[in-house]
Tab-separated table of C-alpha atoms in Angstrom:
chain	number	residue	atom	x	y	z
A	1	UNK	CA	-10.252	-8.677	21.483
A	2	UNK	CA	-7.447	-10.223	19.786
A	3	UNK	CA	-4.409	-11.196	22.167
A	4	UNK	CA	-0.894	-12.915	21.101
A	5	UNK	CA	1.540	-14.579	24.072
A	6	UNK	CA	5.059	-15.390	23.420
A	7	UNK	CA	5.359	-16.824	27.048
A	8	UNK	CA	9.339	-17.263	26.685
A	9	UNK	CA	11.348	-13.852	26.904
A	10	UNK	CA	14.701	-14.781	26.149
A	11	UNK	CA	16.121	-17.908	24.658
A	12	UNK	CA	19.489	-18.918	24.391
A	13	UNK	CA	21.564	-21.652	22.571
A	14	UNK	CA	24.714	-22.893	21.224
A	15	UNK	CA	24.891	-23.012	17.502
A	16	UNK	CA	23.432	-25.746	15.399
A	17	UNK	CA	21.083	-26.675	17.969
A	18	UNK	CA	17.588	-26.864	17.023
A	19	UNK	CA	15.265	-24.289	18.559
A	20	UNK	CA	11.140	-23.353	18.680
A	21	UNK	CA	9.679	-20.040	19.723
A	22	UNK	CA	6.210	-20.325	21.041
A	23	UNK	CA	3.248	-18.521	20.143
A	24	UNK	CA	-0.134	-18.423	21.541
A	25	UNK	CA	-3.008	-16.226	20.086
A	26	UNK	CA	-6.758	-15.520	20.625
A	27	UNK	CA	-9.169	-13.931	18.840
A	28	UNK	CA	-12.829	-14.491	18.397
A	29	UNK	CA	-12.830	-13.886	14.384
A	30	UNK	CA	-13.288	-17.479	12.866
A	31	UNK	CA	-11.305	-16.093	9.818
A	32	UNK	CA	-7.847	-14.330	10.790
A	33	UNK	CA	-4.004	-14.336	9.421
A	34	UNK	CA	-0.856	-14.821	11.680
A	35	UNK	CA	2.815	-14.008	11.009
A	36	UNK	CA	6.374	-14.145	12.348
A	37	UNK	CA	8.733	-11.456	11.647
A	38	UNK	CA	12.201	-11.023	12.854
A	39	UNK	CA	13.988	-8.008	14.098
A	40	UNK	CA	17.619	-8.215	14.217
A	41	UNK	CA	19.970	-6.157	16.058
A	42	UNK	CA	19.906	-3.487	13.389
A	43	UNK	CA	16.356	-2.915	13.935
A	44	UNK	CA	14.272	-3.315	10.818
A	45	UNK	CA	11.167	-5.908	11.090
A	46	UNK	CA	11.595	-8.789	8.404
A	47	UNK	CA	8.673	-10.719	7.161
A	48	UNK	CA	8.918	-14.014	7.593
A	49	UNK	CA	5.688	-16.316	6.636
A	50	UNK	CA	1.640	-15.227	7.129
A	51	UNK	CA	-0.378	-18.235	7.515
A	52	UNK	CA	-4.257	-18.084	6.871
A	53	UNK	CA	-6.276	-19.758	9.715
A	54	UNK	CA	-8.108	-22.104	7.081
A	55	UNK	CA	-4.343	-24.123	6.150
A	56	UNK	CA	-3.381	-25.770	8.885
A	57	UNK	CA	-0.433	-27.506	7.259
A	58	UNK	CA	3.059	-27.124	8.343
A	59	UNK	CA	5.451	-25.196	6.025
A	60	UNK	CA	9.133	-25.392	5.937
A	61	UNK	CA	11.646	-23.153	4.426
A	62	UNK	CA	15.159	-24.321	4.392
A	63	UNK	CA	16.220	-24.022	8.437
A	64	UNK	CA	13.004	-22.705	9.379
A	65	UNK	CA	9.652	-24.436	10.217
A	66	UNK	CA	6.238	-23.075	11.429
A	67	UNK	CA	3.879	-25.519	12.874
A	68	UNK	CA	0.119	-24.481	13.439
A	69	UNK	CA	-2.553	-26.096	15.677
A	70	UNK	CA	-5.622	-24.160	15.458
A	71	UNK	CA	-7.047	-26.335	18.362
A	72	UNK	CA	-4.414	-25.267	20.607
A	73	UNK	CA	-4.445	-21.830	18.955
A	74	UNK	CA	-0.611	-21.981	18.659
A	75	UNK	CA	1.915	-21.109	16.071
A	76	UNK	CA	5.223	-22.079	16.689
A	77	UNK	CA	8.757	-21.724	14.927
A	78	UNK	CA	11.632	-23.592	14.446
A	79	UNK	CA	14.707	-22.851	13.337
A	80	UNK	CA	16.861	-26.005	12.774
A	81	UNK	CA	20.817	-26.340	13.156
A	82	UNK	CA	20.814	-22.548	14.410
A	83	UNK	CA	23.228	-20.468	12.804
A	84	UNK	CA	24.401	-17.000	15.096
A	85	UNK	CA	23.002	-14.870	12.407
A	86	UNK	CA	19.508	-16.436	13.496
A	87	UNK	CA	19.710	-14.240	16.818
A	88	UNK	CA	17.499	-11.715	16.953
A	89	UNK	CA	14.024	-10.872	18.195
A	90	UNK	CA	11.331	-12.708	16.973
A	91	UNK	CA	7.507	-11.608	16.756
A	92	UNK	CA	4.432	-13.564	16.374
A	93	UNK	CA	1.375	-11.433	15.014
A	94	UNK	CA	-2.190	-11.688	14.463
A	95	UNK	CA	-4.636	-9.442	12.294
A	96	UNK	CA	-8.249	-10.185	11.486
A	97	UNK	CA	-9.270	-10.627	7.975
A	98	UNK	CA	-11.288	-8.019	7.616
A	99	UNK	CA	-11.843	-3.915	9.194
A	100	UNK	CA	-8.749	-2.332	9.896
A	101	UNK	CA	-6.568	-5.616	9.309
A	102	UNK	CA	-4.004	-4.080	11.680
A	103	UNK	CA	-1.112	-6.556	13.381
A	104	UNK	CA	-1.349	-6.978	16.657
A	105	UNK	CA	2.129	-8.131	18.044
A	106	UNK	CA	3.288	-10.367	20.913
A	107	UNK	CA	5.745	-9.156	23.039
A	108	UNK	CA	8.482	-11.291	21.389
A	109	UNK	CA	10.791	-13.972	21.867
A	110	UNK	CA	15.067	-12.544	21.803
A	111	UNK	CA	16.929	-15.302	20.296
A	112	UNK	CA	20.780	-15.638	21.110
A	113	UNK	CA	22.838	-18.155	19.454
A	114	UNK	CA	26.070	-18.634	20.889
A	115	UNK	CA	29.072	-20.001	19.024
B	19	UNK	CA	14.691	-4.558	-3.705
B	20	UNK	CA	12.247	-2.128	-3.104
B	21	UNK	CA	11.903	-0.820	0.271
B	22	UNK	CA	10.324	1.194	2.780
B	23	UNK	CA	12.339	4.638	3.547
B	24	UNK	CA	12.208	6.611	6.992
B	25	UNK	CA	13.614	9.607	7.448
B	26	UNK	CA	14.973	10.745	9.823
B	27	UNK	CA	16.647	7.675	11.157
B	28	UNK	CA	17.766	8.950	14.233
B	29	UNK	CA	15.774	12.196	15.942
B	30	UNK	CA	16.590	14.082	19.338
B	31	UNK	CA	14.812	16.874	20.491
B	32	UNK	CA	13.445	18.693	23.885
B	33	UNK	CA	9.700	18.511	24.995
B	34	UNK	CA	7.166	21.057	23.220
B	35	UNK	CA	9.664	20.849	20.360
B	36	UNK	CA	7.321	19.420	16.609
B	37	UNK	CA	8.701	16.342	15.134
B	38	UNK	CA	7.423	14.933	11.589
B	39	UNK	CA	8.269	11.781	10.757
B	40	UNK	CA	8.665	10.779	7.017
B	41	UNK	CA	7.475	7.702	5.270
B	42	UNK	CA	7.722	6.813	1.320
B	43	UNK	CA	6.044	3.484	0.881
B	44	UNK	CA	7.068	0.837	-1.555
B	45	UNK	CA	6.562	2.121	-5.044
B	46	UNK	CA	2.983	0.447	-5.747
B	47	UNK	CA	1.740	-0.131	-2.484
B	48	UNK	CA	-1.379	1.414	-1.528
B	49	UNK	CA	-1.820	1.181	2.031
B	50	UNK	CA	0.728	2.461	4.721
B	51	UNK	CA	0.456	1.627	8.582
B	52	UNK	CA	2.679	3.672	11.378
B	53	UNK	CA	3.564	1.591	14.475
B	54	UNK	CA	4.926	2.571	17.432
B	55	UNK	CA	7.666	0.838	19.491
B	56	UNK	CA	8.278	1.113	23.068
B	57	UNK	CA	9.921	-1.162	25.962
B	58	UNK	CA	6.656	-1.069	27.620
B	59	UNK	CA	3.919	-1.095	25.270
B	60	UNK	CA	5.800	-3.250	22.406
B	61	UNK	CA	4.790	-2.781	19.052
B	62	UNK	CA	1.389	-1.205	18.339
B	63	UNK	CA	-0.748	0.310	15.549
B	64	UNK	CA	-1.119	3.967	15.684
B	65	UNK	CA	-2.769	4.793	12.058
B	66	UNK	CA	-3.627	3.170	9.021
B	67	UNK	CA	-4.240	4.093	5.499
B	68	UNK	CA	-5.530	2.798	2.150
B	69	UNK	CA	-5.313	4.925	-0.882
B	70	UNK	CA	-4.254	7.855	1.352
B	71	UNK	CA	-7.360	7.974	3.340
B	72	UNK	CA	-7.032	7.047	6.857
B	73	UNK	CA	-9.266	4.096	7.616
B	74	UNK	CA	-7.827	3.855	11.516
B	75	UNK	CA	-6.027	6.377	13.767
B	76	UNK	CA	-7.790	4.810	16.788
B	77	UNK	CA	-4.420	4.307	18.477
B	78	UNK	CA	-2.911	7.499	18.380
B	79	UNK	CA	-3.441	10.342	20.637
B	80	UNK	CA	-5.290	12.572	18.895
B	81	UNK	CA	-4.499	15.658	21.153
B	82	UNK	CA	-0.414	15.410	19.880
B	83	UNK	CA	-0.572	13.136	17.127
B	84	UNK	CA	-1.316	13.653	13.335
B	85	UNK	CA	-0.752	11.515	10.274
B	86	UNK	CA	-1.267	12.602	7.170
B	87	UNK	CA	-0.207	11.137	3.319
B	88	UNK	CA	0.254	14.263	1.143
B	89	UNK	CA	0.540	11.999	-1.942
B	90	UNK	CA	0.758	8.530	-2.758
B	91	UNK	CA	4.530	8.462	-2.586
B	92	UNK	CA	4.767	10.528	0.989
B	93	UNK	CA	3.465	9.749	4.606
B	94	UNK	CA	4.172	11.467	7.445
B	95	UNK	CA	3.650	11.231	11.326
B	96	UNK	CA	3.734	14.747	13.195
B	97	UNK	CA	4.150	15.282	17.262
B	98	UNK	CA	3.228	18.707	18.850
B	99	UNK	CA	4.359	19.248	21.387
B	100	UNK	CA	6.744	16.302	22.026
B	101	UNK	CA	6.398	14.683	25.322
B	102	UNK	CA	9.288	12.302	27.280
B	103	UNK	CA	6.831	9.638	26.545
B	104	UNK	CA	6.215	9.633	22.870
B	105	UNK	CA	10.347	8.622	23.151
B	106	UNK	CA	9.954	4.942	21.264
B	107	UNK	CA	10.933	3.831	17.731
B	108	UNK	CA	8.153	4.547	15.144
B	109	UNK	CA	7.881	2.193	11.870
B	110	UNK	CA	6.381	2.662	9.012
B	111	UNK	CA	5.088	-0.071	7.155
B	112	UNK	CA	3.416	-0.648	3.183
B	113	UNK	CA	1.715	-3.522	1.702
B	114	UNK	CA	-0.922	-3.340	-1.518
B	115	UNK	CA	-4.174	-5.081	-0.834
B	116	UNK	CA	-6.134	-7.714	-2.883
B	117	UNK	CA	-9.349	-6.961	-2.473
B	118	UNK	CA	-10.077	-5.904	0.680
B	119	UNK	CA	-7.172	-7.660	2.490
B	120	UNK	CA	-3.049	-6.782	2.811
B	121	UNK	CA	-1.418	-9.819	2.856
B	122	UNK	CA	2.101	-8.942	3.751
B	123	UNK	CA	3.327	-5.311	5.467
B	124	UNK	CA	6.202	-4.630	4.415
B	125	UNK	CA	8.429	-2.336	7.236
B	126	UNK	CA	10.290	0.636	7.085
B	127	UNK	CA	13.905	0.713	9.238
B	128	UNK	CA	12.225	2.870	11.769
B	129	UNK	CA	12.994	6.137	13.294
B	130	UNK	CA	14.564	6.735	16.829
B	131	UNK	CA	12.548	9.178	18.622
B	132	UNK	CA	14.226	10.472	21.929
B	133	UNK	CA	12.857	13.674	23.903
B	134	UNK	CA	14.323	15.047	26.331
C-alpha cells in the first residue's frame, strides 16, 4: 500500500526566513509520481511540481526548491526568503504510474509566516 | 485560465435530505477525480473517471454515494440520504492523460458540505 508522512503539523516563521516541509512516502511500485500542492486559506488545491521517481535531480523555481532522495524515500520543499503569502497548507502526494493513478495525500504541513 | 467549476460552493442541509454536487472539468480534459476532505480522514479519492466511464469508485460508499458524468462537460457527486458524517469539503479535480497516465490534476475550489 502506498503511504505519505508529513511528520511536522504546523510550522511557523518570521518572514524571509528560509523554510523545508518534509515528506516521507512508501510504496512498493518501482515506477510512481509525487507532488506538492498548496492550499491556501481560501481553499482551492494549487499544483505545484510532480516529480517522476526515475529524475532524481533537484528543481528550483524562483523561491521554491524540491529536493528528492529516492534512497531515503523523501521529498522535501523549500521555500527560500518566505514571503506571508507563502502560508498556507502544504500537501505532499503520491500516485502509482499505472491502475487507477489516484493521489494519495499526506496529512499536510500548515505553513505560517509571520511578518 | 481555464479552471475547474463547483457548484454549489457552499451547501447546508439536514440528514436524509439528497445533495448533488456539480463538477465541469477543464474544457479538454478527459478524466475527472472527486476527493473528499475531512479533519479526520484528510484528503482521499472517492471516484475516478476517464472518458466518462468510471474506472474507480472503490472509496466511496456505495450504499449513499453515486457519481455519475452525464456528458463530457458535467460531473456530478450525489448523497442520499445525507448523514452528519459525509459533512467534509468535496473537490473535484480534471487532468487529460497521455497515454495511459494523468500527469497533473488540476482542482476544483471545492464545495462545503455541512449536515445537520
Amino acid at each position: 500500500a502506498q503511504k505519505v508522512t508529513q511528520a511536522q503539523t504546523e510550522i511557523s516563521v518570521v518572514e524571509k526566513e528560509d523554510v523545508t516541509l518534509d515528506c516521507v512516502y512508501e510504496t512498493r511500485d518501482t515506477t510512481y509520481y509525487l507532488f506538492w500542492y498548496k492550499q491556501p486559506p481560501s481553499g482551492e488545491l494549487v499544483f505545484l511540481i510532480r516529480r517522476n521517481s526515475f529524475d532524481e535531480q533537484n528543481e528550483i523555481s524562483g523561491r521554491y526548491s524540491w529536493n528528492f532522495q529516492k534512497s531515503t524515500s523523501s521529498f522535501n520543499f523549500t521555500i527560500t526568503a518566505s514571503q506571508v503569502v507563502d502560508s498556507a497548507v502544504y500537501f505532499c502526494a503520491l500516485s502509482e504510474a499505472r491502475g487507477a493513478q489516484k493521489l494519495v495525500f499526506g496529512q499536510g504541513t500548515r505553513l505560517t509566516i509571520n511578518p | 485560465d481555464a479552471r475547474v467549476t463547483q457548484t454549489p460552493r457552499h451547501k447546508v442541509t439536514e440528514m436524509g435530505q439528497e445533495v448533488t454536487m456539480r463538477c465541469q472539468p477543464i474544457l479538454g480534459h478527459n478524466t475527472v477525480f472527486w476527493y473528499r476532505q475531512t479533519m479526520m480522514q484528510g484528503l482521499e479519492l472517492l471516484a475516478y473517471f476517464r472518458n466518462r466511464a468510471p474506472l474507480d469508485d472503490s472509496g466511496m460508499p456505495k450504499d449513499r454515494f453515486s457519481a455519475e458524468m452525464p456528458d463530457a462537460t458535467l460531473a456530478t457527486l450525489k448523497i442520499q440520504p445525507s448523514e452528519p458524517r459525509d459533512s467534509a469539503v468535496y473537490f473535484c479535480a480534471s487532468g487529460r492523460d497521455r497515454g495511459l497516465y494523468v500527469y497533473e490534476q488540476y482542482f476544483g475550489p471545492g464545495t462545503r458540505l455541512t449536515v445537520t
